[in-house]
Amino acid sequence: MDFNTDEHFYGINKSLYYKNEEQKNEIKKMDPEYLTRTGTDFVLLPNSPEFINHNEPFEPMYIPKQTILEESLRREIERICFADTLLNKVVFDCTDPSPFTKDIDPAIYGLEVLPFYLPQSKEDSTLVFESRFESGNLRRAIQICDYEYNLILKPDYYTTMNTQWFYFSLSNTRKDVEYRFNIINMMKPDSLYNSGMKPLMYSEQGAKQKKIGWFRDGHEICYYQNNMKRKNGGFYYTLTFAVKFQHDFDCVYIAHCYPYTFTHLCRYLKQLESDPAKKNRVKRKQLCQTIAGNMCDFLIIGDFNNGKEKKGIIITSRVHPGETMASYVMEYMIDFLTGNTHEARILRENFIFKIVPMLNIDGVVNGNYRCNLAGVDLNRQWIDPNKKQHPTIYHTKQLVKKTKEERDLVLFCDIHGHSRKKNIFMYGCSGKDPNRKELVFPMLNRNNCSVFSFKDCCFLLQKDREGSARIALWRELSIINCYTLEMSFCGADFGKYEYFHFNLDIYKEIAQSFCLSIIDCYEPEQIKVKQVMEEIEQNSLKNQQKDDKNNSGDEGSDYSNDDPKEQAMPQQQIQLQNNDQQLGSQTKKLKKIPLLPPKKKKGQ
């Protein structure tokens, strides 16, 4: 097999490692300020992966075996007891030089950069890992057996934490062989992977031959505490899963959620501006530059007639880089608001929308999960953002203030993903309106969206979240309808999509339902608002009659998702619930079980 002529050598995506003339010409045409830069010593590959536009089908969640935790712990103990028999071969590192290819000139193969590892022959079945593309996250891959690998994720830059987002490729696969992957430096004490969630995967050969895009795969999935101690106390956690690939010599991408890069956003905004039907409905403006020098833009959407009389709405997203579903929902919102439907025209005629699609661009480019390049969570900086360290938050807050001075700012929403809960829900703020009007908009979303769960909404003012956009802007600017929209990384636990993974179709429904709820909330007759206000009043009376201390802190406990069309829960769903409870209790017990014997003191 000739590396110079084959586009995929042992499945390696050759196009990642060099730019052809067409790609170079495309870069020259782009405005320099929109070229992605990292701001770190981490160097990206010449290209990032391209994926076909194919909507993933509705895929059921994985049903964990009741013994999966015990089996995972047994394998963990075996790896510890028989450590001398493991290969422990580092086959990928995203920053360290490769001992396998460091003396090879990439130009020999017509490339600008080489993979960390190159197979020695067709009999060499070692996987070839890669994550040095935009938004990629895999620090190191260690081969411990022929078909088993320990994986280490990069923490967010200038932190030692927030290892949750992963996105990498592997090549040189073998068909129908069971591979096992152990991501061994996870941080959170629990995960939706114990509740039926599967990783996302994308096969280059599957896309080419069968037009299959991203899909869910994996079995024997378990998330548990391992034996590695953290410097600041506690232990790391492992996400383990097995998979059988469908093709020999394939290139497969594995991700925590659908990737959405800054380059993807720039291309989308450029298409939006050049669309003759939409360009007069939207204006693209520069907000500021990030720490790394990337340009952060915002959009203004409306019909631009009698602007001062219109109410203002501000929507932001992607303050946390790893919550990629926020960008998809934002894109679908923009599509809806700039579209040709009757509802879209009503919204443009009555509102001015100001939208910041990506607040943490540097984090997105570098594959961070939560923080920016200053190593801070930008959604805790809204009280007093620093112009140099938190430029996008500083300038977005100025945009919010200016908008409130110009017009009636009726709604602010920041879009997020949620890593531990299922469903779609909102967080708001209570205390300034005796009529509890902050409940109205979430309840309208519940009525319009099949996966929106009002019982999961929360309107408490948590002290550790006072620096979030939701609480800081509510307090300082008295915006009653000040929310975060939260979407599960996994799926729903009620309704027609119960125990199915969320996909792009669901994200589109969420976006459209959000926009329709704005119409319901502010239409002149207020028919639907009056209905939910009556429901709020009735439930308030019920709460007053109840003297149940267990419900005193749950402000949404009496607002349900009751649907008369719901069917009885199938046995499969009951089994999932039982497994959720069992895994949760077993994980708690695990914290008390050391996997390594205590070290003997000197002299003993």
XYZ file of C-alpha atoms in Angstrom:
604
model
C 0.000 0.000 0.000
C 1.547 3.285 -1.140
C 1.206 6.160 1.320
C 1.817 8.726 -1.423
C -1.118 7.594 -3.554
C -3.691 6.278 -1.089
C -5.905 8.867 0.583
C -6.294 6.550 3.593
C -3.220 4.602 4.637
C -4.228 1.873 7.132
C -7.341 3.982 7.626
C -5.364 7.120 8.534
C -7.119 10.197 7.193
C -4.274 11.633 5.164
C -6.117 14.908 4.516
C -5.676 15.913 8.177
C -1.920 16.197 7.749
C -1.615 18.566 4.788
C -3.512 21.329 2.998
C -4.124 21.019 -0.729
C -4.142 24.008 -3.070
C -7.912 24.404 -2.907
C -7.821 24.611 0.889
C -4.957 27.099 0.804
C -6.905 29.305 -1.610
C -9.957 29.124 0.633
C -7.881 30.381 3.569
C -6.570 33.300 1.513
C -10.143 34.368 0.768
C -11.112 34.355 4.442
C -10.788 37.526 6.479
C -7.594 37.261 8.587
C -9.391 38.126 11.832
C -11.538 34.994 11.579
C -8.649 32.542 11.238
C -8.505 30.310 14.298
C -5.493 30.723 16.554
C -4.847 28.772 19.717
C -3.037 31.222 21.987
C -1.041 28.303 23.421
C 2.043 26.325 22.438
C -0.275 23.584 21.201
C -0.109 23.342 17.390
C -3.123 22.143 15.442
C -2.887 19.895 12.410
C -3.207 21.572 9.002
C -6.817 20.382 8.696
C -9.742 19.337 10.853
C -12.144 16.496 10.042
C -15.142 17.054 7.784
C -18.351 15.119 8.376
C -21.344 14.421 6.170
C -24.675 16.010 7.058
C -26.721 13.043 8.139
C -29.266 13.070 10.935
C -28.634 10.314 13.435
C -31.718 8.099 13.903
C -33.385 7.967 17.293
C -31.221 5.452 19.109
C -32.251 3.764 22.367
C -30.093 4.084 25.414
C -27.865 1.246 26.507
C -29.202 -1.111 29.182
C -26.331 -1.786 31.607
C -25.874 -5.294 32.904
C -26.561 -5.607 36.606
C -23.042 -6.988 37.108
C -21.223 -4.390 34.976
C -19.681 -2.582 37.941
C -18.325 -5.784 39.492
C -16.889 -6.849 36.132
C -15.264 -3.455 35.586
C -13.716 -3.537 39.062
C -12.466 -7.068 38.487
C -10.673 -5.959 35.313
C -9.265 -2.967 37.198
C -7.872 -5.206 39.938
C -6.421 -7.622 37.382
C -4.594 -4.757 35.683
C -3.129 -3.753 39.047
C -2.162 -7.285 40.146
C -0.658 -8.228 36.783
C 0.858 -4.852 35.905
C 4.149 -6.486 34.858
C 2.385 -8.299 32.016
C 0.891 -5.167 30.440
C 2.411 -3.599 27.334
C 2.201 -0.025 28.687
C 3.185 1.331 25.284
C 2.517 5.045 24.674
C 1.111 5.111 21.145
C -0.109 8.720 21.169
C 0.708 11.973 22.908
C -0.670 15.288 21.696
C 2.277 17.397 22.922
C 5.354 15.208 23.434
C 7.554 14.325 20.415
C 7.010 10.896 18.944
C 9.808 8.328 19.303
C 8.317 6.491 16.316
C 8.264 9.293 13.706
C 10.553 12.012 15.083
C 13.363 11.185 12.611
C 11.076 10.860 9.574
C 10.639 13.775 7.174
C 6.882 14.275 6.520
C 7.687 15.543 3.026
C 8.680 11.998 2.072
C 4.992 11.144 2.283
C 3.770 14.444 0.866
C 2.611 15.633 4.292
C 3.274 18.606 6.532
C 2.936 16.619 9.779
C 3.092 12.921 10.605
C 0.886 10.902 12.949
C 2.435 10.036 16.306
C 2.548 6.367 15.332
C 2.762 4.653 11.929
C 2.032 0.929 11.576
C 5.097 -1.100 10.680
C 3.191 -3.501 8.424
C -0.292 -4.765 7.628
C 0.140 -7.245 10.482
C 0.721 -4.409 12.970
C -2.738 -3.920 14.512
C -1.770 -1.026 16.811
C -4.369 1.716 16.612
C -3.258 5.125 15.353
C -4.775 7.860 17.553
C -5.153 11.549 16.739
C -6.656 14.569 18.523
C -4.548 17.519 17.339
C -7.407 18.961 15.325
C -9.744 21.781 16.313
C -11.781 20.984 19.463
C -9.979 17.644 19.824
C -9.232 16.297 23.271
C -7.031 13.297 23.963
C -3.772 13.823 25.806
C -2.295 10.353 25.636
C -3.141 6.804 24.550
C -1.399 3.840 26.198
C -1.697 0.354 24.739
C -1.934 -2.065 27.652
C -2.999 -5.197 25.719
C -3.319 -6.054 22.046
C -6.814 -4.568 21.850
C -7.118 -2.547 25.048
C -6.041 1.059 25.615
C -5.914 3.411 28.571
C -6.739 6.964 27.510
C -5.870 10.207 29.306
C -7.736 13.427 28.524
C -6.289 16.943 28.550
C -7.501 19.084 31.454
C -8.592 22.604 30.568
C -5.614 24.864 29.955
C -3.999 26.270 33.121
C -6.122 23.987 35.278
C -5.784 20.425 36.532
C -9.508 19.800 36.289
C -12.503 19.565 33.952
C -11.666 16.343 32.118
C -15.035 15.485 30.649
C -15.052 16.393 26.943
C -13.330 13.941 24.604
C -13.036 13.978 20.829
C -10.399 11.985 18.955
C -9.889 9.649 16.032
C -8.393 6.193 15.752
C -7.272 4.346 12.625
C -5.921 0.953 11.560
C -8.991 -0.860 12.906
C -9.775 -4.547 12.557
C -13.296 -5.674 11.761
C -15.338 -7.534 14.429
C -12.501 -7.473 16.962
C -13.555 -6.314 20.434
C -11.575 -3.274 21.534
C -11.746 -1.836 25.024
C -11.057 1.793 25.921
C -10.584 3.102 29.464
C -10.605 6.881 29.939
C -8.898 6.906 33.317
C -8.758 10.560 34.467
C -12.392 11.609 34.621
C -13.344 13.959 37.475
C -17.072 13.897 38.199
C -18.351 11.402 40.788
C -21.175 10.167 38.554
C -22.063 10.187 34.881
C -24.952 9.641 32.494
C -22.888 6.784 31.051
C -24.209 4.805 34.033
C -27.766 5.697 32.978
C -27.783 4.342 29.449
C -25.735 6.902 27.520
C -23.399 5.706 24.752
C -20.454 7.547 23.177
C -20.884 9.043 19.715
C -18.897 7.574 16.826
C -18.337 8.340 13.158
C -16.858 5.906 10.634
C -15.128 7.284 7.534
C -15.904 4.090 5.616
C -19.471 3.986 6.899
C -19.981 7.569 5.751
C -18.432 6.873 2.352
C -20.145 3.569 1.632
C -23.522 3.919 3.366
C -23.876 7.673 3.984
C -24.010 7.059 7.741
C -23.100 10.058 9.904
C -22.624 10.163 13.673
C -24.122 7.206 15.545
C -24.121 5.776 19.075
C -22.062 2.674 19.784
C -20.357 0.776 22.560
C -21.208 -1.922 25.076
C -20.067 -2.943 28.575
C -20.141 0.759 29.421
C -19.377 1.713 33.010
C -18.263 4.806 34.919
C -16.620 4.181 38.283
C -14.017 5.419 40.746
C -10.564 3.992 40.061
C -7.480 3.604 42.256
C -5.583 6.728 41.094
C -5.363 9.444 43.712
C -5.693 13.109 42.821
C -3.178 15.587 44.204
C -5.878 17.652 45.887
C -7.539 14.641 47.455
C -10.004 12.060 46.264
C -9.697 9.708 43.324
C -10.082 9.830 39.560
C -12.893 8.059 37.736
C -12.816 5.737 34.735
C -15.174 5.584 31.784
C -14.757 2.177 30.191
C -16.487 0.825 27.099
C -15.978 -1.870 24.494
C -16.701 -1.609 20.766
C -16.501 -3.751 17.649
C -15.734 -1.787 14.500
C -17.476 -2.660 11.252
C -14.572 -2.171 8.835
C -10.914 -3.073 8.469
C -8.463 -0.169 8.182
C -11.124 2.399 9.029
C -10.793 5.847 10.590
C -13.304 6.242 13.427
C -14.001 9.396 15.444
C -15.242 9.100 19.032
C -16.776 12.036 20.922
C -18.686 12.902 24.071
C -21.211 14.866 21.987
C -21.578 16.092 18.394
C -18.517 18.288 17.678
C -19.200 21.908 16.728
C -16.041 23.939 16.072
C -15.323 27.657 15.731
C -14.541 27.051 12.056
C -17.998 25.490 11.671
C -19.525 28.639 13.174
C -17.500 30.968 10.928
C -18.600 29.077 7.826
C -22.220 29.116 8.964
C -22.189 32.865 9.619
C -20.567 33.502 6.242
C -23.313 31.472 4.523
C -25.939 33.358 6.509
C -24.562 36.711 5.382
C -24.440 35.623 1.740
C -27.950 34.144 1.673
C -30.024 36.592 -0.424
C -33.226 35.673 1.445
C -31.723 36.189 4.913
C -29.009 38.828 4.660
C -31.502 41.695 5.093
C -32.851 40.141 8.289
C -29.550 39.814 10.114
C -26.537 42.004 10.823
C -23.195 40.575 11.889
C -21.054 42.758 14.131
C -17.772 42.379 15.981
C -18.084 42.198 19.742
C -14.419 41.849 20.786
C -11.287 39.748 20.466
C -10.588 36.805 22.724
C -7.377 36.274 24.693
C -5.960 34.295 21.745
C -6.963 36.958 19.247
C -9.999 35.197 17.781
C -12.819 37.522 16.774
C -16.052 37.100 18.736
C -19.088 38.267 16.747
C -22.707 38.865 17.613
C -25.810 38.996 15.459
C -28.735 41.389 15.394
C -31.924 39.878 13.963
C -35.118 41.767 13.152
C -36.880 43.571 10.325
C -35.094 46.811 11.348
C -38.243 48.953 11.136
C -39.197 51.175 14.101
C -36.495 49.463 16.115
C -36.781 51.515 19.316
C -40.372 50.423 19.899
C -39.481 46.762 19.823
C -38.703 44.635 22.842
C -35.223 43.233 23.229
C -34.159 39.599 23.605
C -30.555 38.453 24.128
C -29.438 34.850 23.693
C -25.911 33.520 24.284
C -24.323 30.088 24.122
C -21.169 28.016 24.367
C -19.705 29.674 27.432
C -18.662 26.105 28.287
C -16.792 24.718 25.255
C -17.631 21.057 25.835
C -21.392 21.674 25.765
C -21.529 21.449 21.994
C -25.290 20.862 21.746
C -25.711 24.536 22.709
C -24.205 25.566 19.359
C -26.553 23.324 17.399
C -29.600 24.695 19.207
C -28.314 28.233 18.666
C -27.809 27.597 14.941
C -31.333 26.211 14.628
C -32.701 29.234 16.507
C -30.939 31.579 14.086
C -32.286 29.572 11.140
C -35.802 29.852 12.530
C -35.588 33.565 13.322
C -34.238 34.406 9.855
C -36.602 32.027 8.053
C -39.695 32.593 5.948
C -42.361 31.232 8.282
C -45.243 33.327 9.550
C -43.994 32.885 13.135
C -40.514 34.093 12.196
C -41.970 37.237 10.616
C -43.989 37.921 13.772
C -40.840 37.640 15.886
C -38.820 39.942 13.613
C -41.625 42.498 13.525
C -41.963 42.671 17.309
C -38.499 42.002 18.712
C -34.844 42.819 18.224
C -32.722 39.754 18.880
C -29.073 40.108 19.840
C -27.252 36.804 19.728
C -23.717 35.850 20.802
C -23.299 32.354 19.322
C -19.968 31.432 20.959
C -18.745 33.055 24.186
C -15.701 30.836 24.771
C -14.079 30.557 21.349
C -10.564 29.868 22.650
C -11.833 27.010 24.780
C -13.693 25.563 21.804
C -10.612 25.694 19.552
C -8.383 24.046 22.155
C -10.779 21.291 23.203
C -11.475 22.596 26.716
C -14.534 21.373 28.570
C -15.389 24.341 30.794
C -12.762 27.106 31.054
C -11.136 29.726 28.841
C -7.403 30.230 28.294
C -7.108 32.108 31.589
C -8.137 28.869 33.301
C -11.411 30.272 34.658
C -15.054 29.342 34.241
C -16.453 32.298 32.316
C -19.928 31.606 33.671
C -18.768 32.641 37.132
C -17.377 36.049 36.047
C -20.545 38.033 35.262
C -20.594 40.158 38.436
C -17.378 42.015 37.606
C -15.766 40.617 34.433
C -12.187 41.602 33.665
C -11.765 43.216 30.249
C -8.452 41.436 29.578
C -9.029 38.042 31.165
C -12.744 37.660 30.338
C -13.201 39.880 27.272
C -16.257 38.150 25.808
C -18.119 38.280 29.128
C -17.129 41.912 29.714
C -18.319 43.050 26.290
C -21.452 40.902 26.318
C -22.434 42.420 29.652
C -21.919 45.875 28.148
C -24.133 44.803 25.239
C -26.844 43.701 27.675
C -26.657 46.996 29.579
C -26.792 49.076 26.408
C -29.744 47.096 25.088
C -31.646 47.611 28.345
C -31.025 51.359 28.104
C -32.346 51.436 24.532
C -35.468 49.298 24.878
C -37.487 46.981 27.098
C -35.231 43.935 27.563
C -37.749 41.195 28.249
C -35.669 38.011 28.023
C -32.087 36.840 28.490
C -31.138 33.189 27.998
C -27.769 31.408 28.078
C -27.772 27.938 26.461
C -25.985 25.042 28.189
C -25.580 21.286 28.294
C -26.081 19.211 31.448
C -23.866 16.230 32.265
C -25.825 14.535 35.055
C -29.544 15.037 34.435
C -31.813 13.922 31.623
C -34.380 16.000 29.694
C -34.491 19.671 28.724
C -35.162 22.226 31.459
C -34.431 25.768 32.567
C -32.892 27.511 35.548
C -34.349 30.879 36.491
C -34.456 33.264 39.435
C -37.255 33.885 41.916
C -37.886 36.593 44.482
C -38.571 39.854 42.616
C -42.072 39.102 41.335
C -44.795 38.070 43.840
C -46.826 36.580 40.971
C -43.972 34.224 40.057
C -43.915 35.396 36.443
C -40.470 33.838 36.036
C -42.265 30.466 35.877
C -44.370 31.420 32.853
C -41.827 31.149 30.049
C -40.473 27.723 31.157
C -44.035 26.428 31.429
C -44.799 27.630 27.911
C -41.710 25.738 26.758
C -43.043 22.661 28.534
C -46.273 22.966 26.545
C -44.467 23.414 23.217
C -41.573 20.955 23.511
C -42.017 17.187 23.871
C -38.800 16.748 25.883
C -39.011 19.804 28.156
C -39.360 18.843 31.820
C -40.692 21.541 34.113
C -40.218 19.372 37.186
C -36.452 19.554 36.534
C -36.472 23.364 36.418
C -35.031 25.252 39.370
C -35.468 28.879 40.408
C -33.239 28.980 43.487
C -30.370 31.442 43.882
C -27.463 29.161 44.738
C -24.567 30.959 46.407
C -21.922 29.131 44.363
C -23.585 30.354 41.143
C -23.947 34.027 41.951
C -21.396 34.865 39.259
C -23.398 33.126 36.522
C -25.130 35.163 33.815
C -28.534 34.060 35.050
C -28.166 35.321 38.625
C -25.781 38.252 38.098
C -27.860 39.907 35.351
C -31.113 39.207 37.182
C -29.823 40.916 40.303
C -28.068 43.849 38.673
C -30.477 44.619 35.831
C -33.749 43.221 37.229
C -34.467 41.067 34.161
C -37.323 38.869 35.405
C -37.005 36.394 32.540
C -33.318 35.596 33.002
C -32.556 31.916 32.357
C -30.186 29.191 31.398
C -31.588 26.595 29.017
C -30.166 23.202 29.995
C -30.007 20.146 27.715
C -28.973 16.676 28.756
C -25.961 15.077 27.084
C -28.012 11.885 27.157
C -31.763 12.021 26.500
C -35.224 12.058 28.040
C -36.758 10.000 30.847
C -40.404 10.704 29.993
C -42.724 11.110 27.007
C -42.460 9.699 23.511
C -38.638 9.921 23.455
C -38.236 8.251 26.834
C -34.905 6.419 27.021
C -33.786 7.563 23.583
C -30.655 9.616 22.991
C -31.097 13.214 21.930
C -30.056 13.855 18.342
C -29.989 16.823 15.952
C -33.733 16.521 15.297
C -34.378 17.007 19.009
C -32.052 20.028 19.085
C -34.067 21.530 16.224
C -37.332 20.923 18.072
C -35.907 22.596 21.173
C -34.885 25.674 19.153
C -38.215 26.004 17.387
C -40.210 25.453 20.596
C -38.180 28.157 22.332
C -39.021 30.642 19.567
C -42.708 29.694 19.564
C -42.804 30.124 23.340
C -41.644 33.731 22.896
C -44.720 34.374 20.713
C -46.985 32.689 23.281
C -45.452 34.743 26.074
C -45.877 38.150 24.456
C -48.858 37.856 22.093
C -51.433 40.613 22.792
C -54.314 38.407 23.966
C -52.091 36.590 26.484
C -54.307 33.500 26.192
C -51.638 30.903 26.947
C -49.987 33.102 29.565
C -53.303 33.338 31.460
C -53.649 29.573 31.351
C -50.254 28.922 32.898
C -50.758 31.747 35.430
C -53.927 29.986 36.574
C -51.933 26.775 36.879
C -49.280 28.595 38.919
C -51.939 30.004 41.246
C -53.633 26.638 41.689
C -50.362 24.921 42.507
C -49.420 27.713 44.910
C -52.638 27.045 46.804
C -51.864 23.339 46.872
C -48.402 24.052 48.233
C -49.847 26.217 50.978
C -52.181 23.424 52.036
C -49.345 20.927 52.141
C -47.093 20.850 55.152
C -44.455 18.666 53.607
C -40.946 19.620 54.637
C -39.406 17.394 51.973
C -40.854 19.627 49.244
C -40.108 22.985 50.879
C -36.923 23.536 48.858
C -38.217 22.268 45.525
C -40.072 25.117 43.947
C -41.052 23.126 40.885
C -42.167 19.973 42.666
C -45.862 20.388 41.896
C -45.478 21.337 38.243
C -45.629 18.156 36.251
C -45.127 16.873 32.747
C -48.388 14.929 32.935
C -49.459 13.776 29.512
C -52.716 11.825 29.164
C -51.272 10.130 26.072
C -48.362 8.573 27.977
C -48.279 4.790 27.897
C -47.354 2.456 30.719
C -43.615 2.129 31.190
C -42.167 -0.806 29.189
C -40.132 -3.472 30.974
C -36.946 -2.198 29.253
C -37.398 1.219 30.850
C -38.084 -0.295 34.277
C -34.836 -2.249 33.953
C -32.947 0.925 33.066
C -34.321 2.683 36.135
C -33.397 -0.225 38.390
C -29.887 -0.309 36.937
C -29.564 3.460 37.460
C -30.378 3.018 41.142
C -28.109 0.008 41.543
C -25.121 1.626 39.840
C -25.624 4.761 41.888
C -25.623 2.877 45.189
C -22.675 0.724 44.133
C -20.662 3.775 43.160
C -21.242 5.256 46.611
C -20.051 2.036 48.222
C -17.029 1.990 45.971
C -15.710 5.192 47.491
C -14.988 3.260 50.683
C -13.158 0.367 48.945
C -9.450 0.948 48.269
C -8.329 -0.869 45.130
C -4.687 -0.843 46.181
C -3.339 -2.183 49.472
C -1.940 0.552 51.742
C 1.772 1.188 51.345
C 3.950 -0.218 54.102
C 5.909 2.273 56.165
C 9.677 1.998 56.315
C 10.839 -0.453 58.933
C 7.710 -2.593 58.802
